[in-house]
XYZ file of C-alpha atoms in Angstrom:
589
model
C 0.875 -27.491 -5.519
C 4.211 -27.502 -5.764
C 4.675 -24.911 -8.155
C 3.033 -23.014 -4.795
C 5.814 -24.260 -2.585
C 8.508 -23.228 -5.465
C 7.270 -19.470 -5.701
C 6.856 -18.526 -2.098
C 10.272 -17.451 -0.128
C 10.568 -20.822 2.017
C 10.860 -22.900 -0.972
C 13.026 -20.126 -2.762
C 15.285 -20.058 -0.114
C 15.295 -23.948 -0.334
C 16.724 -24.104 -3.445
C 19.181 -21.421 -2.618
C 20.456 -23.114 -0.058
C 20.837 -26.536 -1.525
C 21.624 -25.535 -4.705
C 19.662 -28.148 -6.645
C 17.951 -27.473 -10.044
C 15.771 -30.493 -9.548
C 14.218 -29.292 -6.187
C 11.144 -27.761 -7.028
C 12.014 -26.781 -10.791
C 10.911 -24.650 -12.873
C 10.488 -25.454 -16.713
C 13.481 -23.810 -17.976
C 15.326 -26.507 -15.751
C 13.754 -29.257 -17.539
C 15.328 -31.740 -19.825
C 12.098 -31.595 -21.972
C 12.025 -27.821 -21.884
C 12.349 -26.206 -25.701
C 12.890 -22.604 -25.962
C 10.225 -20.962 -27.622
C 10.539 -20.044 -31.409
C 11.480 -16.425 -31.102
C 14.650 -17.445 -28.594
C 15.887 -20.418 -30.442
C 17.403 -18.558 -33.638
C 20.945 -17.720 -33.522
C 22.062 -16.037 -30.495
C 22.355 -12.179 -30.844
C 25.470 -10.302 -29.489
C 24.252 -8.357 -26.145
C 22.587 -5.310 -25.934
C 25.561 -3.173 -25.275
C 28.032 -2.797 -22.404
C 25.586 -0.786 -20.349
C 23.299 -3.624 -20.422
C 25.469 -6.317 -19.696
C 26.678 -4.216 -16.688
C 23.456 -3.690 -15.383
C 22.318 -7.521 -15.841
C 25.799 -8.318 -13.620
C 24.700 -5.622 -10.676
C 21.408 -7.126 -11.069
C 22.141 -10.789 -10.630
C 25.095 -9.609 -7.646
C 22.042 -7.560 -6.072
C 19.784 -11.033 -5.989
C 22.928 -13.067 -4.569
C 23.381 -10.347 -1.752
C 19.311 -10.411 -0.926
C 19.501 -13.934 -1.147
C 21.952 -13.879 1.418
C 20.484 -12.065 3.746
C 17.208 -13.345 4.019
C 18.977 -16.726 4.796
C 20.842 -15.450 7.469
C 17.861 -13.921 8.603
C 15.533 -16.999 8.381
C 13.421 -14.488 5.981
C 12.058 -14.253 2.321
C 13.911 -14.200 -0.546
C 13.992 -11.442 -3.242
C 11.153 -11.610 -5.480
C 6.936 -1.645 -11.570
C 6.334 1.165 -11.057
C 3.489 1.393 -9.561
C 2.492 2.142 -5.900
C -0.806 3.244 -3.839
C -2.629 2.698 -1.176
C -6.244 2.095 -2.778
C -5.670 3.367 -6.293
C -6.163 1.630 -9.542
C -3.001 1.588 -11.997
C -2.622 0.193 -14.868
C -0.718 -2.661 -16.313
C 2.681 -3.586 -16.164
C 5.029 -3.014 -19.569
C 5.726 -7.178 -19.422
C 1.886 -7.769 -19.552
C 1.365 -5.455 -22.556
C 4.140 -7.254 -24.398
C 2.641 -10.702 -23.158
C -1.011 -10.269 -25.022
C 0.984 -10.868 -28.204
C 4.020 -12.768 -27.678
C 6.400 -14.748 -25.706
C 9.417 -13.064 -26.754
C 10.694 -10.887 -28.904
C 14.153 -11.325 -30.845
C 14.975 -7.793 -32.225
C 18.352 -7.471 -33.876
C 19.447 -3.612 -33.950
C 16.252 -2.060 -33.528
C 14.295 -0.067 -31.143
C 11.018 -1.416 -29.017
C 8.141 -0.029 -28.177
C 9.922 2.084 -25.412
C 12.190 3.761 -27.865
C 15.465 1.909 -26.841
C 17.863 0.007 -28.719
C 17.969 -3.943 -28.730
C 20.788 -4.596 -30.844
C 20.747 -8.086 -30.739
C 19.002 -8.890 -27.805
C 16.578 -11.336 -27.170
C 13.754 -9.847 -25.232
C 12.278 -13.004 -22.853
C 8.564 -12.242 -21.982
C 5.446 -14.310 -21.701
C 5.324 -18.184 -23.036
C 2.106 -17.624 -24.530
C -1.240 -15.269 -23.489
C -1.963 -17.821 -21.046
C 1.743 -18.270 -19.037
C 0.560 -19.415 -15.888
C 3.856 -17.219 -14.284
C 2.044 -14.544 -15.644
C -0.079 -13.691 -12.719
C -2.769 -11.955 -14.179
C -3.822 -15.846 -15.284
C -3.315 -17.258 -11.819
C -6.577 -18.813 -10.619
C -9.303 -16.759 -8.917
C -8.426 -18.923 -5.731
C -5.200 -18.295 -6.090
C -5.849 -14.083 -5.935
C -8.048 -14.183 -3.240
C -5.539 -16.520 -0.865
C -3.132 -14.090 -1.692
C -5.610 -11.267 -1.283
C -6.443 -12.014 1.736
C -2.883 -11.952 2.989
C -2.622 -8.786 1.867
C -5.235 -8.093 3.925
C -4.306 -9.519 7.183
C -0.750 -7.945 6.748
C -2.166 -4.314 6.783
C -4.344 -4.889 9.269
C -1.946 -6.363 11.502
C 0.231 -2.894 10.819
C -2.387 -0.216 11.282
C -3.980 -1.664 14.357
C -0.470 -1.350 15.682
C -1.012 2.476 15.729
C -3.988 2.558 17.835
C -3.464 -0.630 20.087
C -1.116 1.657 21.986
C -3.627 4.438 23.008
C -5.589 2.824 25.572
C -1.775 2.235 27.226
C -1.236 6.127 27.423
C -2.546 6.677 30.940
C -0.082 3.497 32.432
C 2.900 4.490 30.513
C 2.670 8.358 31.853
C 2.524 6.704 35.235
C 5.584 3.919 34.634
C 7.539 6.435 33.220
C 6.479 9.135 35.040
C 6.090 11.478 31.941
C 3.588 13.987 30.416
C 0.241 13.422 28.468
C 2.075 15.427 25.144
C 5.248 13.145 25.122
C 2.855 10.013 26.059
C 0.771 10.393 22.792
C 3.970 10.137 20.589
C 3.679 6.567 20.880
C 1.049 6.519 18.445
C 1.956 9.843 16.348
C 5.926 8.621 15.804
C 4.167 5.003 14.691
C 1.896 6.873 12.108
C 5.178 9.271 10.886
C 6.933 6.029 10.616
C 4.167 4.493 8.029
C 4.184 8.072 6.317
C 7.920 8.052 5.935
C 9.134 4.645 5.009
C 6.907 4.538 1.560
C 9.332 7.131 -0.102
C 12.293 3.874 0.389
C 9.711 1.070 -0.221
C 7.892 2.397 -3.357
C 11.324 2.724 -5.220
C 12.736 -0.343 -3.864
C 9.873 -2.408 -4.766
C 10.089 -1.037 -8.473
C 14.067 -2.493 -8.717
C 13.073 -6.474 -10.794
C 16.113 -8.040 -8.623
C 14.527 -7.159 -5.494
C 10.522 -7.285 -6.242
C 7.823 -7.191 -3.517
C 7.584 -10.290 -1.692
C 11.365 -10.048 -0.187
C 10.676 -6.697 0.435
C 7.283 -7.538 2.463
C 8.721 -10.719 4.003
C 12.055 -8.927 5.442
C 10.442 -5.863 7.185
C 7.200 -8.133 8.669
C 9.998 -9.849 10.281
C 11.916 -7.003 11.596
C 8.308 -5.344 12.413
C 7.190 -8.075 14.669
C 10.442 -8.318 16.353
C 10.552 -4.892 17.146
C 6.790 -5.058 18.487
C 8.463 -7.756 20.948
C 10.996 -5.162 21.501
C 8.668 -2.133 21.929
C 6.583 -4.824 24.964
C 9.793 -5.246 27.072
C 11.504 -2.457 26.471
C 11.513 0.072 30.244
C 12.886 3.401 28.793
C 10.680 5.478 27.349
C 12.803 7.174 25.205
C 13.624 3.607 23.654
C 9.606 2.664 23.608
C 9.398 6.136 21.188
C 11.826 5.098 19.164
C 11.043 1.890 18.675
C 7.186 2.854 17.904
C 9.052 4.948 14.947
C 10.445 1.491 13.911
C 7.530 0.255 14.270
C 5.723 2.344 11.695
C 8.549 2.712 9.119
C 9.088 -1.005 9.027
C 4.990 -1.549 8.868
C 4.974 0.719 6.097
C 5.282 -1.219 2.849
C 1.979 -2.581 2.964
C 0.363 1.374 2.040
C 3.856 1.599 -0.139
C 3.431 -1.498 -2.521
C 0.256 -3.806 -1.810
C -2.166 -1.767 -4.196
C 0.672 -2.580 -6.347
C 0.196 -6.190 -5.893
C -3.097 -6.795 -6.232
C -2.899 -4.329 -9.987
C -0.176 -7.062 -10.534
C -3.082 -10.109 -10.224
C -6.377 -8.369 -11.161
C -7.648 -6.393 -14.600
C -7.898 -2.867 -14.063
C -11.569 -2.658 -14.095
C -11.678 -5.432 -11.507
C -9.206 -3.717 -9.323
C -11.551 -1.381 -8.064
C -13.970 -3.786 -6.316
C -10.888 -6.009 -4.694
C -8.592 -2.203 -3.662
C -12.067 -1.244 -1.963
C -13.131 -4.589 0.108
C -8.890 -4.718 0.638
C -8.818 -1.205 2.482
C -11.934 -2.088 4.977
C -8.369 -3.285 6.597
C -6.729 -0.257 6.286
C -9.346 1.591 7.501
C -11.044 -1.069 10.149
C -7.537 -1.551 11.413
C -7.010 2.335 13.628
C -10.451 1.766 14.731
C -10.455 -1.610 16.365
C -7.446 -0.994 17.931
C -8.729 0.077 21.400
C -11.188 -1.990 21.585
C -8.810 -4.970 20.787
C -6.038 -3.671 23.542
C -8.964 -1.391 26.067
C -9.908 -4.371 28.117
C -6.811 -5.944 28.444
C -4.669 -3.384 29.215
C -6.851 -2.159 31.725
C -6.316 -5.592 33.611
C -2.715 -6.493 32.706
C -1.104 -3.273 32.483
C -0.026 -1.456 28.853
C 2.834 -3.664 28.132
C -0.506 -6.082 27.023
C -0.447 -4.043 23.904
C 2.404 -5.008 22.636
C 2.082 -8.361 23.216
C -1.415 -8.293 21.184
C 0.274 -6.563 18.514
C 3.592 -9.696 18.420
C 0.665 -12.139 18.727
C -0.886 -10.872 15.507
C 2.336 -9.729 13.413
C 4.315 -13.229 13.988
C 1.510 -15.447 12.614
C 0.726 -13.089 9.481
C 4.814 -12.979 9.208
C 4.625 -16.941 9.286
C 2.058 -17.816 6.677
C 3.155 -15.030 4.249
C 6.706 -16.723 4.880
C 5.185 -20.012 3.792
C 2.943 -19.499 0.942
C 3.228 -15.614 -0.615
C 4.572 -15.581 -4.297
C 5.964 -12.654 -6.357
C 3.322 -11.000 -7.643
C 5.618 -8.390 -9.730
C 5.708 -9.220 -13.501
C 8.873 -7.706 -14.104
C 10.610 -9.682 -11.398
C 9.191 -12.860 -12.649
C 10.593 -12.481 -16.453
C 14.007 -11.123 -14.795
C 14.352 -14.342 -12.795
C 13.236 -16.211 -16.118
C 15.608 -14.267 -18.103
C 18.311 -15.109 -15.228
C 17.319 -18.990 -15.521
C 17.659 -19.198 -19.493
C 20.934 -17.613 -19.471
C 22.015 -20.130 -16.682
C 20.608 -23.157 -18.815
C 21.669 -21.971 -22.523
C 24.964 -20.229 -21.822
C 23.610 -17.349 -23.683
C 24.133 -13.520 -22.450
C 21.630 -12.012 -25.021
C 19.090 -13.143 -22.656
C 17.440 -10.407 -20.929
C 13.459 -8.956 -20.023
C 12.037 -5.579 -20.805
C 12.268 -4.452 -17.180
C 16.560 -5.367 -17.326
C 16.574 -3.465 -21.101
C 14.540 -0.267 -19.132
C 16.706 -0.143 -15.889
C 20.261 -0.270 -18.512
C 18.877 2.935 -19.997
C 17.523 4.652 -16.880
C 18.839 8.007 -15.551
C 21.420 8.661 -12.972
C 20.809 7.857 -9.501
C 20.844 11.258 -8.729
C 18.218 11.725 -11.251
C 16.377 9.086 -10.086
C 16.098 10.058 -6.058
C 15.067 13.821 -7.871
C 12.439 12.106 -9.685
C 11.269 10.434 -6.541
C 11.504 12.861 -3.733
C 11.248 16.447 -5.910
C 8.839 15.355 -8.568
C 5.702 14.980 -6.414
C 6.092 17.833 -4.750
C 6.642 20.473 -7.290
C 3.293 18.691 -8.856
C 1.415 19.340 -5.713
C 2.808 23.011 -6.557
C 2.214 23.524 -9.630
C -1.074 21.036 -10.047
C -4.330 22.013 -8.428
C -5.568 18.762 -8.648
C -2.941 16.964 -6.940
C -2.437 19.707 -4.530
C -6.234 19.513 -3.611
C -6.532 15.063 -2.911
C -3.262 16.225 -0.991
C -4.966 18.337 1.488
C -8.363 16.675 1.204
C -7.103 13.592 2.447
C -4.629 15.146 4.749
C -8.018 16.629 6.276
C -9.737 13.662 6.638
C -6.951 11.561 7.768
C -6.587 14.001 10.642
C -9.805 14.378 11.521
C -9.943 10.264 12.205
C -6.802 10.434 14.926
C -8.256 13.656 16.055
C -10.810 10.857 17.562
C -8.623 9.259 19.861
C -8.147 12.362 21.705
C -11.906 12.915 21.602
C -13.121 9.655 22.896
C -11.751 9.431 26.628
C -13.198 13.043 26.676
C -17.059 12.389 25.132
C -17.425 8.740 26.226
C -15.773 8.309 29.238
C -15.703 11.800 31.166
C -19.359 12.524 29.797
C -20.722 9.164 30.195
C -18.706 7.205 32.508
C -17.030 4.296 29.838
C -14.480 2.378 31.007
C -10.917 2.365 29.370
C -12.175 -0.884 27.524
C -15.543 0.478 27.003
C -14.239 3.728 25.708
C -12.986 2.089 22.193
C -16.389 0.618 21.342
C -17.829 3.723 19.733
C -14.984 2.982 17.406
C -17.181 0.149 15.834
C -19.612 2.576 14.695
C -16.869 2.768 11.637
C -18.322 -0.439 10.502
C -21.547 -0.151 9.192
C -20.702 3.213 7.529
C -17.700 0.793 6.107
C -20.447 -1.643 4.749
C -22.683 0.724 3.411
C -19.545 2.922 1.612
C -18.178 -0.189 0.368
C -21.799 -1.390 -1.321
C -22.741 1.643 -2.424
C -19.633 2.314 -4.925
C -19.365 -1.498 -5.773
C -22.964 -1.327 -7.108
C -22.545 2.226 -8.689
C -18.891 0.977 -10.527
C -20.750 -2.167 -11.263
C -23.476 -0.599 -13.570
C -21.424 2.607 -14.690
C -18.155 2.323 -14.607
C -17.074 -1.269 -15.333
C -18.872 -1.673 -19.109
C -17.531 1.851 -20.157
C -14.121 0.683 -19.179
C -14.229 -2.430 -21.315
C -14.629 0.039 -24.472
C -12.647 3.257 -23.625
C -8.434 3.005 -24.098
C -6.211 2.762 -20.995
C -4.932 4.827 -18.757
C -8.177 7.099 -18.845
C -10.681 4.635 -19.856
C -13.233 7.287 -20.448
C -14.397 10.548 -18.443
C -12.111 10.551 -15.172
C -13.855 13.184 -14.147
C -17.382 11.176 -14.147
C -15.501 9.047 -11.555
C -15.771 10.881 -8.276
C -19.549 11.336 -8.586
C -19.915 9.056 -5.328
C -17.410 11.485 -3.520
C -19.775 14.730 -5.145
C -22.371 12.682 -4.250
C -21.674 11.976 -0.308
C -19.146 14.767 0.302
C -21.382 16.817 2.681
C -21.906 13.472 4.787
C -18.250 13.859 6.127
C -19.013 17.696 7.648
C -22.357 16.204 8.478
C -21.613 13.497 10.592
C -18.939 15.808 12.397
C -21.563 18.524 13.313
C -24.266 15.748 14.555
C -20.684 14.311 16.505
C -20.111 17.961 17.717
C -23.310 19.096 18.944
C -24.171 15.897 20.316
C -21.479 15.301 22.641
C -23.038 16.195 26.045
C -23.472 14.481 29.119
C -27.853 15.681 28.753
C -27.643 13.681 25.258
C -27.603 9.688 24.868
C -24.618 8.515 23.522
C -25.640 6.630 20.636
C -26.467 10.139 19.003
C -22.485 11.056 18.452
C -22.061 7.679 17.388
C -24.217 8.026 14.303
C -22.728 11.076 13.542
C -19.444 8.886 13.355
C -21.065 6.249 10.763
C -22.157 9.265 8.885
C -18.601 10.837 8.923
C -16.972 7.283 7.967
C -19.024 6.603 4.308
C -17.901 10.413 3.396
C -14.232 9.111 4.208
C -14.312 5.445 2.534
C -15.742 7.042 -0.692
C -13.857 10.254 -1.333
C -10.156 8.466 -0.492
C -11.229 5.374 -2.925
C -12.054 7.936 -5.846
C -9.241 10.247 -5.083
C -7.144 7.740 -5.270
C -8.921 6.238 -8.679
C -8.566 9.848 -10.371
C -4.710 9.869 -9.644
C -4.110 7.134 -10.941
C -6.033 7.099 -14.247
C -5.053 10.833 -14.642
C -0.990 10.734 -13.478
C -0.065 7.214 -14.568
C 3.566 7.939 -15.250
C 3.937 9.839 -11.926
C 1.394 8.388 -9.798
C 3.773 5.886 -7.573
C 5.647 8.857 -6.307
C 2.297 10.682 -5.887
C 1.036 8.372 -4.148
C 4.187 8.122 -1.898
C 4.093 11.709 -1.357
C 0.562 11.820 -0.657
C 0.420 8.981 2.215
C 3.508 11.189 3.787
C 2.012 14.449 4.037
C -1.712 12.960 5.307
C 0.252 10.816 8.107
C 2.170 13.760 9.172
C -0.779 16.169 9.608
C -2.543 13.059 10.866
C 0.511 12.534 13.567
C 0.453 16.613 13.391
C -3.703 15.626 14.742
C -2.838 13.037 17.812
C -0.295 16.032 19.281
C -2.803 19.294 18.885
C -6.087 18.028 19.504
C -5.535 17.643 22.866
C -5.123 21.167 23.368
C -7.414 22.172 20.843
C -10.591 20.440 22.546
C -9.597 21.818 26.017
C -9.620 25.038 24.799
C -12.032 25.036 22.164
C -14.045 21.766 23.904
C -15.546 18.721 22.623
C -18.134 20.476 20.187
C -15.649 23.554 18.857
C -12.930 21.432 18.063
C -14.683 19.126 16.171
C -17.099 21.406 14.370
C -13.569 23.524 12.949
C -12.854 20.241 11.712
C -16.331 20.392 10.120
C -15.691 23.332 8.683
C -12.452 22.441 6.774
C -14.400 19.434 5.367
C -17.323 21.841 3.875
C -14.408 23.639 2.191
C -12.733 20.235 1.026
C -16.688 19.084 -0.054
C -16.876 21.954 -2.125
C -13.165 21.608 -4.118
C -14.490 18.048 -4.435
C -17.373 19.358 -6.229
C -15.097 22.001 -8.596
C -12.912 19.094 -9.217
C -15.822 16.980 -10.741
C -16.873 19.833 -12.837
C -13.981 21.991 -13.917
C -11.497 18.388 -13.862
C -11.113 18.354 -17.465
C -9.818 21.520 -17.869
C -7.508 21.835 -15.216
C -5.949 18.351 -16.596
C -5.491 19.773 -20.554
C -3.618 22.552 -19.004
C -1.643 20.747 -16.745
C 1.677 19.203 -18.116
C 1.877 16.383 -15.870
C -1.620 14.591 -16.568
C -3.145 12.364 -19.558
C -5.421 14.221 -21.595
């Protein structure tokens, strides 16, 4: 229990404040802790002056976090890896762990290809470290799981939540129906944006993912308190910006967090019950704020959205660990260096970052890299506009609702959002469906084939091969449905139709990229949740115009029509995969 209290940010920032080794210690601080056999030789002479530098800007970087978070009254600082329901595999530190604790390598190079010289390399205690936490109970994953969970719902129902307020904040502000709908298409640039800052950030071992999680929840429910009283309207679009880019890190980093706890052929199963948030989240958004906003006015929106951030801030506040496994053996490393008064104490992730590139190099590698792979790759280039398609054509529906449901057949603002939960079962069926298929196929060949491919990628998306045509499907029956002579429960089914097409293809998109890009899929990933949440904000601005020229059953069956052609790469993908990959020089072959 207490080890609980140590590791989340209220009992880090405990002992920061205080100052006390005793409160809440770890082993290292011990008087009965021994350091292992491979650090209690003879201590080596540090790396090299590049090292030692970094480990000072390191350390200086986790004093400075420290500090801020308790002037703030937030977390405390806590890879590489980054997506928003991928699978990736395991960290460096883990792959060191299976064998030993640590390594002591005098002038010689590791598995990475750079020099030691004398440094002792502080990893895992033994295979089953409980700081390691792939070996942290399974009650343990899904309490932290299901954090994860609330804390992206709690930011993507923050997009929608807003568009039931549309037709009271044109009247209070006395402004048009475009520059009313930015509320909710600045919010979803916001999200798109701020994962090209978070993925990197969450990568540096000083900083990790908890602080990072911990400092913008709090700044993102404060500005949702903001964003309720606020009575300009050009602050209220700004602030929905804020919103969004401070929301963000939950698509940036918590894939990454749960491939920090779980195996990577249990990933799949926890990433694809973990996005029914992400997904459920837009969707239940006006029916959550539709009722109430029609009787207390749209500031009730806002409040809704405070009410649910502040809690989810609270309990990650008390009880959310560092998941990241290089920020765990850098604060190790930190603590035996502290206790022995040796500086040839460092982790693999410190040794890595001493070596790294420029930072000019770096920011290339992370804002120029993805895109001239979606150039040059067809692959990448195609899951780019696939899901750019599809994540459009799901805020195309908030423009489409008022107009089906509630001109057509009379719905009421609250009533308008409940076609919405016609998401749901289509969510339950997706969700079954590939768990049982990955259950019987996927999972035992993954046990015997070698990472990152573990097998036939390609064989992968046959559950988005095999329901791609429900997505153009559902958005024909949706189409040609919506009139006033037809019940309503017809364009509805079309919409549980569209929604198992969409679960499926983004969870084995997202699978591909990652088993087929490892060393580039975090800023492929970052790149890909930007462009899809621009087109998607792109969406919420010209669908409005597009279904009052075009009406209700044009504009939707064009989008049809782009998803036949996006159902039909899916399907050259799955056969001609393999090839493409050997000739690209970004993917493992």
């Amino acid at each position: 229990m207490w080890d609980n209290v140590r590791e989340s940010s209220i009992g880090q920032i405990t002992r920061f404040v205080f100052r006390r080794l005793d409160l809440f210690p770890y082993p290292e601080e011990l008087d009965s802790f021994e350091l292992p056999a491979g650090l209690s030789g003879k201590p080596g002479v540090l790396l090299d002056s590049k090292l030692e530098s970094e480990l000072k800007k390191q350390e200086a970087r986790s004093h400075c976090v420290e500090q801020s978070v308790t002037s703030t009254g937030t977390a405390t600082p806590s890879d590489e890896k980054d997506l928003e329901a991928g699978v990736l595999d395991g960290n460096l530190t883990i792959a060191i762990a299976t064998a030993t604790a640590v390594v002591h390598a005098p002038e010689a190079p590791n598995g990475n290809g750079l020099p030691t010289q004398g440094a002792a390399i502080v990893g895992w205690y033994s295979p089953s470290d409980p700081a390691n936490p792939q070996n942290w109970s399974f009650a343990k994953k899904v309490w932290i799981t299901t954090q994860m969970g609330l804390y992206t719902f709690a930011v993507y129902i923050g997009s929608s939540l807003y568009a039931p307020s549309e037709a009271e904040v044109m009247a209070y502000f006395n402004t048009s129906y475009e520059a009313a709908t930015l509320g909710i298409a600045l919010y979803v640039m916001g999200y798109g944006l701020g994962p090209l800052l978070w993925a990197p950030l969450t990568e540096i071992p000083a900083v990790g993912r908890t602080s990072v999680y911990i400092i913008t929840l709090f700044i993102f429910a404060w500005l949702a308190l903001g964003a309720t009283v606020v009575d300009n309207f050009a602050g209220l679009l700004v602030l929905r910006f804020w919103l969004g880019f401070f929301g963000s890190p939950c698509l940036a980093a918590v894939g990454a967090t749960l491939d920090d706890m779980f195996a990577p052929w249990k990933l799949p199963y926890v990433l694809m019950i973990w996005s029914a948030s992400s997904t459920l989240g837009p969707a239940l958004g006006p029916i959550v704020s539709g009722f109430a906003v029609s009787e207390m006015g749209w500031r009730w929106s806002g409040w809704e959205l405070f009410w649910l951030a502040a809690p989810v801030w609270l309990l990650m506040f008390l009880t959310l660990p560092e998941t990241n496994p290089d920020t765990i053996l850098h604060r190790r490393a930190s603590r035996l260096r502290a206790c022995t008064g040796r500086s040839d104490l460092t982790c693999e992730a410190d040794l890595k970052r001493a070596h790294m590139l420029t930072t000019r190099q770096i920011v290339t590698d992370a804002l120029i890299k993805p895109w001239e792979i979606n150039a040059l790759d067809p692959a990448v280039l195609y899951t780019t506009v696939y899901s750019s398609v599809l994540y459009g054509t799901y805020y195309s529906f908030f423009e489409a609702f008022p107009l089906v449901f509630t001109d057509m057949h009379g719905f009421n603002l609250g009533e308008s959002g409940l076609p919405f939960l016609a998401f749901m079962p289509g969510l339950v069926i997706a969700i079954t469906g590939y768990i049982i298929w990955f259950r019987s196929n996927v999972e035992p060949k993954m046990h015997k084939e070698a990472p990152p491919l573990y097998g036939d990628p390609e064989s992968r998306l046959f559950p988005a091969v095999a329901t791609t045509m429900l997505g153009p499907t559902g958005l024909f029956i949706f189409a040609w449905t919506s009139r006033p002579d037809i019940h309503w429960i017809v364009p509805i089914i079309g919409l549980m139709v569209l929604f198992i097409c969409f679960v499926i293809a983004f969870q084995c998109m997202n699978f591909y990229i990652a088993r087929c890009y490892p060393k580039y899929s975090a800023s492929i990933f970052a790149a890909n949740t930007f462009a899809r949440s621009c087109f998607a904000a792109a969406s919420i601005l010209f669908s409005g115009p597009m279904y009052e020229k075009l009406g209700v059953g044009g504009g939707v069956s064009l989008l049809g029509g782009l998803s036949v052609l996006c159902g039909a790469g899916m399907v050259f993908l799955w056969r001609h995969g393999e090839k493409l990959r050997l000739r690209s020089r970004f993917a493992q072959s």
